[in-house]
Amino acid sequence: MKKSKLWGGRFSQKTDPEMEIFSESLSFDKILAAYDIGVNRAYAKALQKIGIFTRKELDRILNNLEHIAIEFQAGTFPFEPGDEDIHTAIERRLTELTDGAGAKIHTGRSRNDQVMTDVLLYMKDKNRETQAAVRTLQKNSLALAKTHRNTVLPGYTHLQQAQPILLSHYLLSLFWMLSRSFQRLEENFVRLNVMPLGSGALAGSAFPIDRKFLARELGFERVSPNSADAVSHRDVLTEFSGILTQISVTLSRYAEDFILWSTQAFGFLTLSDAYSTGSSMMPQKKNPDSLELIRGKAAGNIGRLTALLSLEKGLPLTYNRDLQEDKVQLFAIVNNALPAIKIFAQVLATSRFHKKRMKEAIHPFTLATDLADYLTEKGVPFREAHAVVGKLVRDCGDTGKNLNSFSLDEFKAYSPLFEKDVLDWLTIEHSLSRRNIAGGTGPEAVENSLKEAENILKQETNG
Ligand code: ARG
């Protein structure tokens, strides 16, 4: 059989071979094969309902779609050089196998509504997979937070030691950041759950296809309310990509902390060998490559998200071939973000945190706020108290003294309001205990936060 394009009728000249290569998308959209087969299956049934296919033809179509699915699973699907994309490849193969009945499958359908339907099905799966991966990471951070209820470390702002915090508090910050990403995924899922099929090229199919039936068959919640929107929009795709990119960026920040923590200078953490690599030259090296790649790969996703937004900007309605490029970015973002979430969860579960070292690293200056608060509680306006303690810290710099090495008399030289109990204020435990405000790093507040986090995960397993 002489091969011709699906759209060959109107054309008298062949496509330039370089143009053929330039315009193909099969090399990347073939991962949609299973979704495209599913869409064809549902669509064939819908066509039979309106008399395009006889019952016998439908059976043949369904059997052959099954056959094609097996070919894909076995890796034996016979691609042809002229297959432009996964949709044309499957339609071509179906037509070959059904002695022509397959030639009716595209009745009232366009690749414009077809491709978006396939991609939405793909995104729905990947959205769920990401939700599960995020939950695993949250579970691991919660479990670790529970084992580090009493571990203290310096909290940083500007990468300068700021105030002491509990390690559990730090780890829960990841839990809560991810819980917002999880919510975003759930919200995005609602928008992914709208079926474009039946929109045709742009104006809606002219055949009375039962769209509700199609949606049920394909597991979509609703049918799209506007065909021009359905074939043009990529906002839910960009939204999903944005959520994944935000997760990549969030993980990159924690990766950065852990990389620092694993340095000799910090010594807060030792990564498992399973997530580190050595140096080809320096025998002593153990490098945090897993975390560096999580950080490095986030950069790629920022670029890809920008590419998606740029792709949409300035596109006239409705479909334009530019939109084929959305998948290049989307697939790469998914393939980049999902493993990062899974690897980070494993890094968390297998790293060793060095409690003693973390505690020793806390500089007494991190209690300076508490010292100012002490005076504030004695009635000194905070700004004045801040200045008194600021002077004290400055003098420490000159004399080499520390806040915790002042005698009461020396304190009194700065303010007569300092009394014996000031020395009790200059401990990490005291500092933490003053921060039991909701959301604070005080042990009781953290305990509440742990419970709240636990409940969120529990509700899910029950619900
Ligand atoms: N491979 C194309 C894509 O991914 C399919 C749509 C082609 N539609 C068209 N009108 N040329 O967008």
Short mmCIF file of C-alpha atoms and ligand atoms in Angstrom, two decimals:
data_model
loop_
_atom_site.label_atom_id
_atom_site.label_comp_id
_atom_site.label_asym_id
_atom_site.label_seq_id
_atom_site.Cartn_x
_atom_site.Cartn_y
_atom_site.Cartn_z
CA MET A 1 0.00 0.00 0.00
CA LYS A 2 1.41 3.37 -0.93
CA LYS A 3 1.78 5.41 2.18
CA SER A 4 0.26 8.83 2.21
CA LYS A 5 -0.37 11.43 4.83
CA LEU A 6 -3.63 11.49 6.76
CA TRP A 7 -4.12 14.86 5.18
CA GLY A 8 -2.59 13.91 1.82
CA GLY A 9 -5.67 14.54 -0.32
CA ARG A 10 -5.22 18.25 -0.68
CA PHE A 11 -1.54 18.07 -1.48
CA SER A 12 0.10 17.39 -4.81
CA GLN A 13 3.70 17.69 -3.65
CA LYS A 14 5.52 15.59 -1.11
CA THR A 15 6.73 17.03 2.16
CA ASP A 16 10.37 17.97 2.17
CA PRO A 17 12.21 15.23 4.09
CA GLU A 18 13.84 17.76 6.35
CA MET A 19 10.46 19.32 7.06
CA GLU A 20 9.19 15.86 7.91
CA ILE A 21 11.88 15.45 10.52
CA PHE A 22 11.40 19.00 11.73
CA SER A 23 7.68 18.60 12.30
CA GLU A 24 7.47 15.10 13.75
CA SER A 25 6.52 14.66 17.38
CA LEU A 26 6.49 10.88 17.50
CA SER A 27 9.94 10.82 19.07
CA PHE A 28 8.48 12.34 22.22
CA ASP A 29 4.71 11.82 22.08
CA LYS A 30 4.89 8.05 21.72
CA ILE A 31 4.74 7.83 25.50
CA LEU A 32 1.08 8.76 25.01
CA ALA A 33 0.40 5.50 23.14
CA ALA A 34 -1.65 3.81 25.86
CA TYR A 35 -3.77 6.94 26.35
CA ASP A 36 -4.31 7.34 22.62
CA ILE A 37 -5.41 3.71 22.34
CA GLY A 38 -7.84 4.26 25.22
CA VAL A 39 -9.22 7.37 23.55
CA ASN A 40 -9.64 5.46 20.28
CA ARG A 41 -11.43 2.67 22.09
CA ALA A 42 -13.94 5.03 23.68
CA TYR A 43 -14.33 7.03 20.51
CA ALA A 44 -15.01 3.93 18.41
CA LYS A 45 -17.80 2.98 20.81
CA ALA A 46 -19.26 6.48 20.57
CA LEU A 47 -19.13 6.28 16.78
CA GLN A 48 -20.91 2.94 16.80
CA LYS A 49 -23.68 4.47 18.91
CA ILE A 50 -24.36 6.96 16.12
CA GLY A 51 -24.13 4.37 13.36
CA ILE A 52 -20.72 5.18 11.89
CA PHE A 53 -19.48 1.72 12.78
CA THR A 54 -21.55 -1.45 12.64
CA ARG A 55 -21.42 -3.68 15.69
CA LYS A 56 -19.13 -6.03 13.76
CA GLU A 57 -16.81 -3.24 12.72
CA LEU A 58 -16.63 -2.01 16.28
CA ASP A 59 -15.64 -5.45 17.50
CA ARG A 60 -12.93 -5.57 14.92
CA ILE A 61 -11.72 -2.13 15.84
CA LEU A 62 -11.66 -2.97 19.55
CA ASN A 63 -9.82 -6.24 18.95
CA ASN A 64 -7.26 -4.55 16.80
CA LEU A 65 -6.78 -1.73 19.30
CA GLU A 66 -6.06 -4.46 21.81
CA HIS A 67 -3.60 -5.96 19.38
CA ILE A 68 -1.93 -2.56 18.95
CA ALA A 69 -1.74 -2.14 22.72
CA ILE A 70 0.06 -5.47 22.96
CA GLU A 71 2.43 -4.42 20.18
CA PHE A 72 3.32 -1.33 22.18
CA GLN A 73 3.80 -3.31 25.37
CA ALA A 74 6.02 -5.79 23.57
CA GLY A 75 7.91 -3.05 21.79
CA THR A 76 7.00 -4.49 18.41
CA PHE A 77 4.69 -1.77 17.13
CA PRO A 78 5.73 -1.25 13.49
CA PHE A 79 6.44 2.45 13.20
CA GLU A 80 6.66 3.78 9.65
CA PRO A 81 8.99 6.56 8.58
CA GLY A 82 6.05 8.77 7.65
CA ASP A 83 4.32 8.54 11.07
CA GLU A 84 4.05 12.15 12.11
CA ASP A 85 2.92 11.66 15.66
CA ILE A 86 1.48 8.97 17.92
CA HIS A 87 -2.07 9.70 16.74
CA THR A 88 -1.28 9.24 13.06
CA ALA A 89 0.81 6.14 13.79
CA ILE A 90 -2.02 4.44 15.67
CA GLU A 91 -4.68 5.45 13.17
CA ARG A 92 -2.51 4.23 10.30
CA ARG A 93 -1.89 0.89 12.02
CA LEU A 94 -5.56 0.49 12.93
CA THR A 95 -6.56 1.14 9.34
CA GLU A 96 -4.06 -1.44 8.10
CA LEU A 97 -5.32 -4.07 10.53
CA THR A 98 -9.03 -3.54 9.94
CA ASP A 99 -9.04 -3.53 6.14
CA GLY A 100 -10.22 0.01 6.08
CA ALA A 101 -12.75 0.16 8.93
CA GLY A 102 -10.13 2.13 10.83
CA ALA A 103 -10.42 4.80 8.17
CA LYS A 104 -13.70 5.86 9.85
CA ILE A 105 -12.20 6.34 13.31
CA HIS A 106 -11.40 10.00 12.81
CA THR A 107 -15.01 10.90 11.93
CA GLY A 108 -15.89 14.20 13.58
CA ARG A 109 -12.59 14.27 15.40
CA SER A 110 -9.43 16.30 15.06
CA ARG A 111 -5.98 15.73 16.41
CA ASN A 112 -6.53 19.03 18.18
CA ASP A 113 -9.13 17.62 20.58
CA GLN A 114 -7.51 14.20 20.50
CA VAL A 115 -4.05 15.31 21.56
CA MET A 116 -5.37 17.41 24.40
CA THR A 117 -7.52 14.51 25.61
CA ASP A 118 -4.49 12.21 25.60
CA VAL A 119 -2.34 14.76 27.40
CA LEU A 120 -4.98 15.39 30.05
CA LEU A 121 -5.22 11.66 30.73
CA TYR A 122 -1.43 11.55 31.02
CA MET A 123 -1.42 14.52 33.39
CA LYS A 124 -4.18 13.04 35.54
CA ASP A 125 -2.03 9.95 36.08
CA LYS A 126 1.11 11.97 36.73
CA ASN A 127 -0.75 14.32 39.05
CA ARG A 128 -1.84 11.35 41.17
CA GLU A 129 1.64 9.88 41.07
CA THR A 130 3.09 13.18 42.22
CA GLN A 131 0.54 13.40 45.03
CA ALA A 132 1.63 9.97 46.24
CA ALA A 133 5.32 10.89 46.03
CA VAL A 134 4.74 14.15 47.91
CA ARG A 135 2.84 12.29 50.62
CA THR A 136 5.71 9.81 51.01
CA LEU A 137 8.15 12.66 51.37
CA GLN A 138 5.87 14.32 53.91
CA LYS A 139 5.59 11.04 55.81
CA ASN A 140 9.35 10.73 55.94
CA SER A 141 9.83 14.29 57.12
CA LEU A 142 7.20 13.77 59.81
CA ALA A 143 8.79 10.51 60.96
CA LEU A 144 12.17 12.19 61.18
CA ALA A 145 10.69 15.18 62.99
CA LYS A 146 9.27 12.80 65.57
CA THR A 147 12.67 11.28 66.26
CA HIS A 148 14.22 14.73 66.62
CA ARG A 149 11.88 16.31 69.13
CA ASN A 150 14.82 17.20 71.37
CA THR A 151 17.44 18.00 68.75
CA VAL A 152 18.37 21.67 68.59
CA LEU A 153 20.23 23.54 65.92
CA PRO A 154 20.96 27.13 65.01
CA GLY A 155 18.22 28.65 62.88
CA TYR A 156 19.52 30.96 60.16
CA THR A 157 18.42 34.09 58.41
CA HIS A 158 20.74 35.53 55.76
CA LEU A 159 22.75 32.38 56.44
CA GLN A 160 23.76 34.04 59.72
CA GLN A 161 22.88 32.33 62.95
CA ALA A 162 19.65 33.88 64.17
CA GLN A 163 17.86 31.95 66.93
CA PRO A 164 17.94 28.36 68.16
CA ILE A 165 15.23 26.06 66.84
CA LEU A 166 14.24 22.43 67.13
CA LEU A 167 15.26 20.17 64.27
CA SER A 168 11.72 18.80 64.33
CA HIS A 169 10.48 22.33 63.70
CA TYR A 170 12.80 22.68 60.74
CA LEU A 171 11.73 19.32 59.30
CA LEU A 172 8.07 20.16 59.73
CA SER A 173 8.62 23.31 57.69
CA LEU A 174 9.17 20.97 54.74
CA PHE A 175 6.02 19.06 55.64
CA TRP A 176 3.94 22.24 55.61
CA MET A 177 5.50 23.66 52.47
CA LEU A 178 4.72 20.42 50.69
CA SER A 179 1.19 20.36 52.03
CA ARG A 180 0.47 23.49 50.01
CA SER A 181 1.93 21.86 46.89
CA PHE A 182 -0.26 18.86 47.60
CA GLN A 183 -3.33 21.09 47.81
CA ARG A 184 -2.36 22.71 44.54
CA LEU A 185 -2.14 19.30 42.92
CA GLU A 186 -5.60 18.41 44.17
CA GLU A 187 -7.03 21.67 42.85
CA ASN A 188 -5.25 21.20 39.55
CA PHE A 189 -6.75 17.72 39.28
CA VAL A 190 -10.24 19.20 39.20
CA ARG A 191 -9.26 21.23 36.14
CA LEU A 192 -7.49 18.30 34.49
CA ASN A 193 -10.72 16.39 34.76
CA VAL A 194 -12.50 18.14 31.88
CA MET A 195 -12.68 16.27 28.55
CA PRO A 196 -12.00 18.15 25.29
CA LEU A 197 -12.95 15.23 23.00
CA GLY A 198 -15.90 16.20 20.82
CA SER A 199 -14.51 19.69 20.26
CA GLY A 200 -13.26 18.73 16.80
CA ALA A 201 -10.69 21.02 15.28
CA LEU A 202 -12.09 24.09 17.03
CA ALA A 203 -15.81 24.46 16.40
CA GLY A 204 -17.19 21.29 17.95
CA SER A 205 -17.82 17.99 16.21
CA ALA A 206 -20.59 18.06 13.60
CA PHE A 207 -21.52 14.48 14.48
CA PRO A 208 -23.86 13.97 17.43
CA ILE A 209 -21.32 12.10 19.50
CA ASP A 210 -22.41 11.35 23.06
CA ARG A 211 -19.77 13.33 24.93
CA LYS A 212 -21.08 12.36 28.36
CA PHE A 213 -20.71 8.73 27.40
CA LEU A 214 -17.16 9.41 26.17
CA ALA A 215 -16.31 11.20 29.41
CA ARG A 216 -17.59 8.28 31.45
CA GLU A 217 -15.63 5.81 29.36
CA LEU A 218 -12.44 7.82 29.76
CA GLY A 219 -12.95 8.68 33.41
CA PHE A 220 -13.41 12.43 33.00
CA GLU A 221 -15.63 14.26 35.46
CA ARG A 222 -17.03 16.77 32.97
CA VAL A 223 -17.04 17.70 29.30
CA SER A 224 -15.46 20.96 28.17
CA PRO A 225 -17.98 23.80 27.86
CA ASN A 226 -16.37 25.52 24.86
CA SER A 227 -14.67 23.86 21.91
CA ALA A 228 -12.45 26.82 21.03
CA ASP A 229 -11.18 26.92 24.61
CA ALA A 230 -10.81 23.16 24.75
CA VAL A 231 -8.37 22.92 21.83
CA SER A 232 -6.49 26.12 22.64
CA HIS A 233 -5.98 26.20 26.35
CA ARG A 234 -2.79 25.06 27.93
CA ASP A 235 -3.30 26.81 31.26
CA VAL A 236 -4.00 23.65 33.23
CA LEU A 237 -0.94 22.10 31.63
CA THR A 238 1.13 25.13 32.59
CA GLU A 239 -0.44 25.10 36.05
CA PHE A 240 0.55 21.46 36.57
CA SER A 241 4.04 22.21 35.26
CA GLY A 242 4.19 25.21 37.59
CA ILE A 243 3.25 23.11 40.59
CA LEU A 244 5.93 20.58 39.73
CA THR A 245 8.45 23.33 39.19
CA GLN A 246 7.57 24.88 42.53
CA ILE A 247 8.13 21.51 44.17
CA SER A 248 11.50 21.25 42.39
CA VAL A 249 12.42 24.69 43.68
CA THR A 250 11.25 23.91 47.22
CA LEU A 251 13.31 20.72 47.27
CA SER A 252 16.25 22.62 45.86
CA ARG A 253 16.22 24.90 48.91
CA TYR A 254 16.23 22.02 51.36
CA ALA A 255 18.88 20.31 49.24
CA GLU A 256 21.00 23.43 49.57
CA ASP A 257 20.69 23.37 53.37
CA PHE A 258 21.53 19.69 53.55
CA ILE A 259 24.53 20.17 51.27
CA LEU A 260 25.81 22.86 53.61
CA TRP A 261 25.01 20.75 56.63
CA SER A 262 27.01 17.86 55.22
CA THR A 263 30.17 19.95 54.84
CA GLN A 264 33.08 19.60 57.25
CA ALA A 265 32.45 23.15 58.43
CA PHE A 266 28.88 22.41 59.52
CA GLY A 267 29.05 18.68 60.19
CA PHE A 268 25.33 18.50 61.01
CA LEU A 269 24.55 15.62 58.74
CA THR A 270 26.00 12.56 57.04
CA LEU A 271 24.40 11.36 53.86
CA SER A 272 23.95 7.67 53.26
CA ASP A 273 26.47 6.17 50.84
CA ALA A 274 23.53 5.16 48.69
CA TYR A 275 22.88 8.81 47.85
CA SER A 276 26.45 10.06 47.64
CA THR A 277 29.25 9.53 45.19
CA GLY A 278 33.00 9.56 45.45
CA SER A 279 35.64 11.42 43.54
CA SER A 280 37.53 9.79 40.69
CA MET A 281 40.66 11.49 41.97
CA MET A 282 40.41 12.28 45.67
CA PRO A 283 40.00 9.09 47.70
CA GLN A 284 38.63 10.85 50.78
CA LYS A 285 35.70 12.52 49.05
CA LYS A 286 32.05 11.72 49.64
CA ASN A 287 29.96 14.15 47.69
CA PRO A 288 26.26 14.93 48.10
CA ASP A 289 25.49 14.42 44.40
CA SER A 290 21.88 13.39 44.96
CA LEU A 291 21.15 16.75 46.56
CA GLU A 292 23.23 18.67 44.05
CA LEU A 293 21.27 17.10 41.22
CA ILE A 294 17.97 17.90 42.91
CA ARG A 295 19.20 21.49 43.08
CA GLY A 296 20.62 21.41 39.56
CA LYS A 297 17.61 19.83 37.93
CA ALA A 298 15.32 22.48 39.40
CA ALA A 299 17.06 24.96 37.11
CA GLY A 300 15.92 23.01 34.06
CA ASN A 301 12.32 23.08 35.19
CA ILE A 302 12.35 26.84 35.67
CA GLY A 303 13.52 27.13 32.06
CA ARG A 304 10.88 24.73 30.81
CA LEU A 305 8.10 26.48 32.68
CA THR A 306 9.24 29.75 31.12
CA ALA A 307 9.21 28.04 27.73
CA LEU A 308 5.59 26.95 28.27
CA LEU A 309 4.45 30.42 29.21
CA SER A 310 6.32 31.88 26.23
CA LEU A 311 4.72 29.29 23.96
CA GLU A 312 1.22 30.45 24.86
CA LYS A 313 1.93 34.13 24.82
CA GLY A 314 0.95 35.72 21.54
CA LEU A 315 -0.68 32.61 20.09
CA PRO A 316 -3.84 33.47 18.20
CA LEU A 317 -6.81 31.24 18.92
CA THR A 318 -7.37 28.43 18.38
CA TYR A 319 -4.89 25.60 17.69
CA ASN A 320 -1.47 26.39 16.28
CA ARG A 321 1.25 23.90 15.65
CA ASP A 322 3.43 25.69 18.18
CA LEU A 323 1.37 23.85 20.76
CA GLN A 324 2.98 20.58 19.79
CA GLU A 325 6.03 21.82 21.69
CA ASP A 326 4.11 21.90 24.99
CA LYS A 327 4.73 18.19 25.40
CA VAL A 328 8.50 18.52 25.07
CA GLN A 329 8.48 20.74 28.14
CA LEU A 330 5.72 18.99 30.07
CA PHE A 331 7.26 15.52 29.80
CA ALA A 332 10.68 16.83 30.75
CA ILE A 333 9.28 18.67 33.78
CA VAL A 334 7.47 15.53 34.95
CA ASN A 335 10.50 13.30 34.35
CA ASN A 336 12.64 15.76 36.19
CA ALA A 337 10.46 16.55 39.21
CA LEU A 338 9.02 13.15 40.08
CA PRO A 339 12.35 11.33 40.61
CA ALA A 340 13.63 14.31 42.60
CA ILE A 341 10.72 13.98 45.04
CA LYS A 342 11.31 10.26 45.39
CA ILE A 343 15.08 10.62 45.84
CA PHE A 344 14.68 13.39 48.40
CA ALA A 345 12.31 11.19 50.41
CA GLN A 346 15.00 8.50 50.47
CA VAL A 347 17.76 10.95 51.34
CA LEU A 348 15.70 12.10 54.33
CA ALA A 349 15.03 8.57 55.47
CA THR A 350 18.66 7.50 55.27
CA SER A 351 20.67 10.53 56.46
CA ARG A 352 22.19 10.73 59.92
CA PHE A 353 21.80 13.97 61.84
CA HIS A 354 24.50 14.82 64.37
CA LYS A 355 22.69 16.16 67.41
CA LYS A 356 25.75 16.98 69.45
CA ARG A 357 27.39 18.91 66.67
CA MET A 358 24.20 20.85 65.95
CA LYS A 359 23.84 21.87 69.55
CA GLU A 360 27.50 22.83 69.88
CA ALA A 361 27.23 24.97 66.78
CA ILE A 362 24.65 27.23 68.37
CA HIS A 363 26.41 30.53 69.07
CA PRO A 364 25.45 32.24 72.34
CA PHE A 365 24.59 35.36 70.32
CA THR A 366 21.52 33.51 69.10
CA LEU A 367 20.11 34.26 72.56
CA ALA A 368 20.51 38.02 72.12
CA THR A 369 16.83 38.45 71.26
CA ASP A 370 15.90 36.70 74.50
CA LEU A 371 18.18 39.04 76.40
CA ALA A 372 16.46 42.06 74.87
CA ASP A 373 13.09 40.44 75.62
CA TYR A 374 14.20 40.05 79.24
CA LEU A 375 14.61 43.81 79.58
CA THR A 376 11.36 44.36 77.68
CA GLU A 377 9.55 42.23 80.22
CA LYS A 378 11.02 44.52 82.91
CA GLY A 379 9.37 47.47 81.21
CA VAL A 380 12.11 48.72 78.90
CA PRO A 381 10.69 49.64 75.47
CA PHE A 382 11.89 47.00 73.03
CA ARG A 383 13.83 49.44 70.86
CA GLU A 384 15.84 50.58 73.88
CA ALA A 385 16.37 47.02 75.08
CA HIS A 386 17.56 46.15 71.56
CA ALA A 387 20.14 48.96 71.77
CA VAL A 388 21.40 47.84 75.19
CA VAL A 389 21.91 44.27 74.04
CA GLY A 390 23.36 45.53 70.76
CA LYS A 391 26.01 47.36 72.75
CA LEU A 392 26.66 44.25 74.79
CA VAL A 393 27.17 42.19 71.62
CA ARG A 394 29.41 44.86 70.16
CA ASP A 395 31.58 44.82 73.30
CA CYS A 396 31.79 41.04 73.10
CA GLY A 397 33.27 41.49 69.65
CA ASP A 398 35.94 43.77 71.12
CA THR A 399 36.73 41.70 74.23
CA GLY A 400 36.25 38.20 72.85
CA LYS A 401 33.61 37.50 75.51
CA ASN A 402 30.37 35.63 74.95
CA LEU A 403 26.89 36.49 76.14
CA ASN A 404 26.93 33.53 78.48
CA SER A 405 30.23 34.49 80.10
CA PHE A 406 29.01 37.76 81.63
CA SER A 407 28.66 37.93 85.39
CA LEU A 408 25.59 39.54 86.87
CA ASP A 409 27.64 42.61 87.83
CA GLU A 410 28.87 42.94 84.29
CA PHE A 411 25.29 42.76 83.02
CA LYS A 412 24.23 45.38 85.54
CA ALA A 413 26.78 47.78 84.07
CA TYR A 414 24.58 47.79 80.94
CA SER A 415 21.25 48.03 82.74
CA PRO A 416 20.39 48.06 86.43
CA LEU A 417 17.29 46.01 85.55
CA PHE A 418 19.35 42.87 84.98
CA GLU A 419 18.94 40.52 87.93
CA LYS A 420 20.10 37.08 88.87
CA ASP A 421 17.46 35.29 86.78
CA VAL A 422 18.95 36.75 83.61
CA LEU A 423 21.42 33.88 83.63
CA ASP A 424 18.51 31.41 83.42
CA TRP A 425 17.34 33.21 80.31
CA LEU A 426 20.55 32.53 78.48
CA THR A 427 19.94 28.86 77.75
CA ILE A 428 18.71 27.27 74.56
CA GLU A 429 15.98 25.43 76.44
CA HIS A 430 14.67 28.66 77.90
CA SER A 431 14.74 30.36 74.55
CA LEU A 432 12.73 27.53 73.00
CA SER A 433 10.27 27.36 75.87
CA ARG A 434 9.41 31.03 75.30
CA ARG A 435 8.19 30.17 71.81
CA ASN A 436 5.25 27.92 72.43
CA ILE A 437 3.07 30.29 70.50
CA ALA A 438 1.05 28.51 67.79
CA GLY A 439 3.42 27.77 64.93
CA GLY A 440 6.53 28.51 67.01
CA THR A 441 9.55 26.34 67.73
CA GLY A 442 8.66 25.81 71.41
CA PRO A 443 8.48 22.11 72.28
CA GLU A 444 4.75 22.20 73.00
CA ALA A 445 3.97 24.13 69.84
CA VAL A 446 6.01 21.66 67.82
CA GLU A 447 4.20 18.81 69.51
CA ASN A 448 0.90 20.33 68.36
CA SER A 449 2.22 20.81 64.87
CA LEU A 450 3.36 17.18 64.81
CA LYS A 451 -0.13 16.09 65.79
CA GLU A 452 -1.74 18.31 63.19
CA ALA A 453 0.57 16.95 60.51
CA GLU A 454 -0.11 13.41 61.62
CA ASN A 455 -3.86 14.00 61.42
CA ILE A 456 -3.60 15.21 57.87
CA LEU A 457 -1.88 12.01 56.83
CA LYS A 458 -4.23 9.88 58.92
CA GLN A 459 -7.40 11.41 57.47
CA GLU A 460 -6.12 10.39 54.11
CA THR A 461 -5.49 6.75 54.93
CA ASN A 462 -8.93 6.56 56.58
CA GLY A 463 -10.76 8.55 53.95
N1 ARG B 1 1.23 16.31 17.09
C1 ARG B 1 0.33 17.41 17.12
C2 ARG B 1 0.38 18.09 18.51
O1 ARG B 1 0.94 17.53 19.38
C3 ARG B 1 -1.02 16.96 16.82
C4 ARG B 1 -1.94 18.04 16.40
C5 ARG B 1 -1.74 18.41 14.99
N2 ARG B 1 -2.85 19.24 14.59
C6 ARG B 1 -2.82 19.94 13.50
N3 ARG B 1 -3.85 20.69 13.30
N4 ARG B 1 -1.80 19.95 12.72
O2 ARG B 1 -0.09 19.18 18.70
#
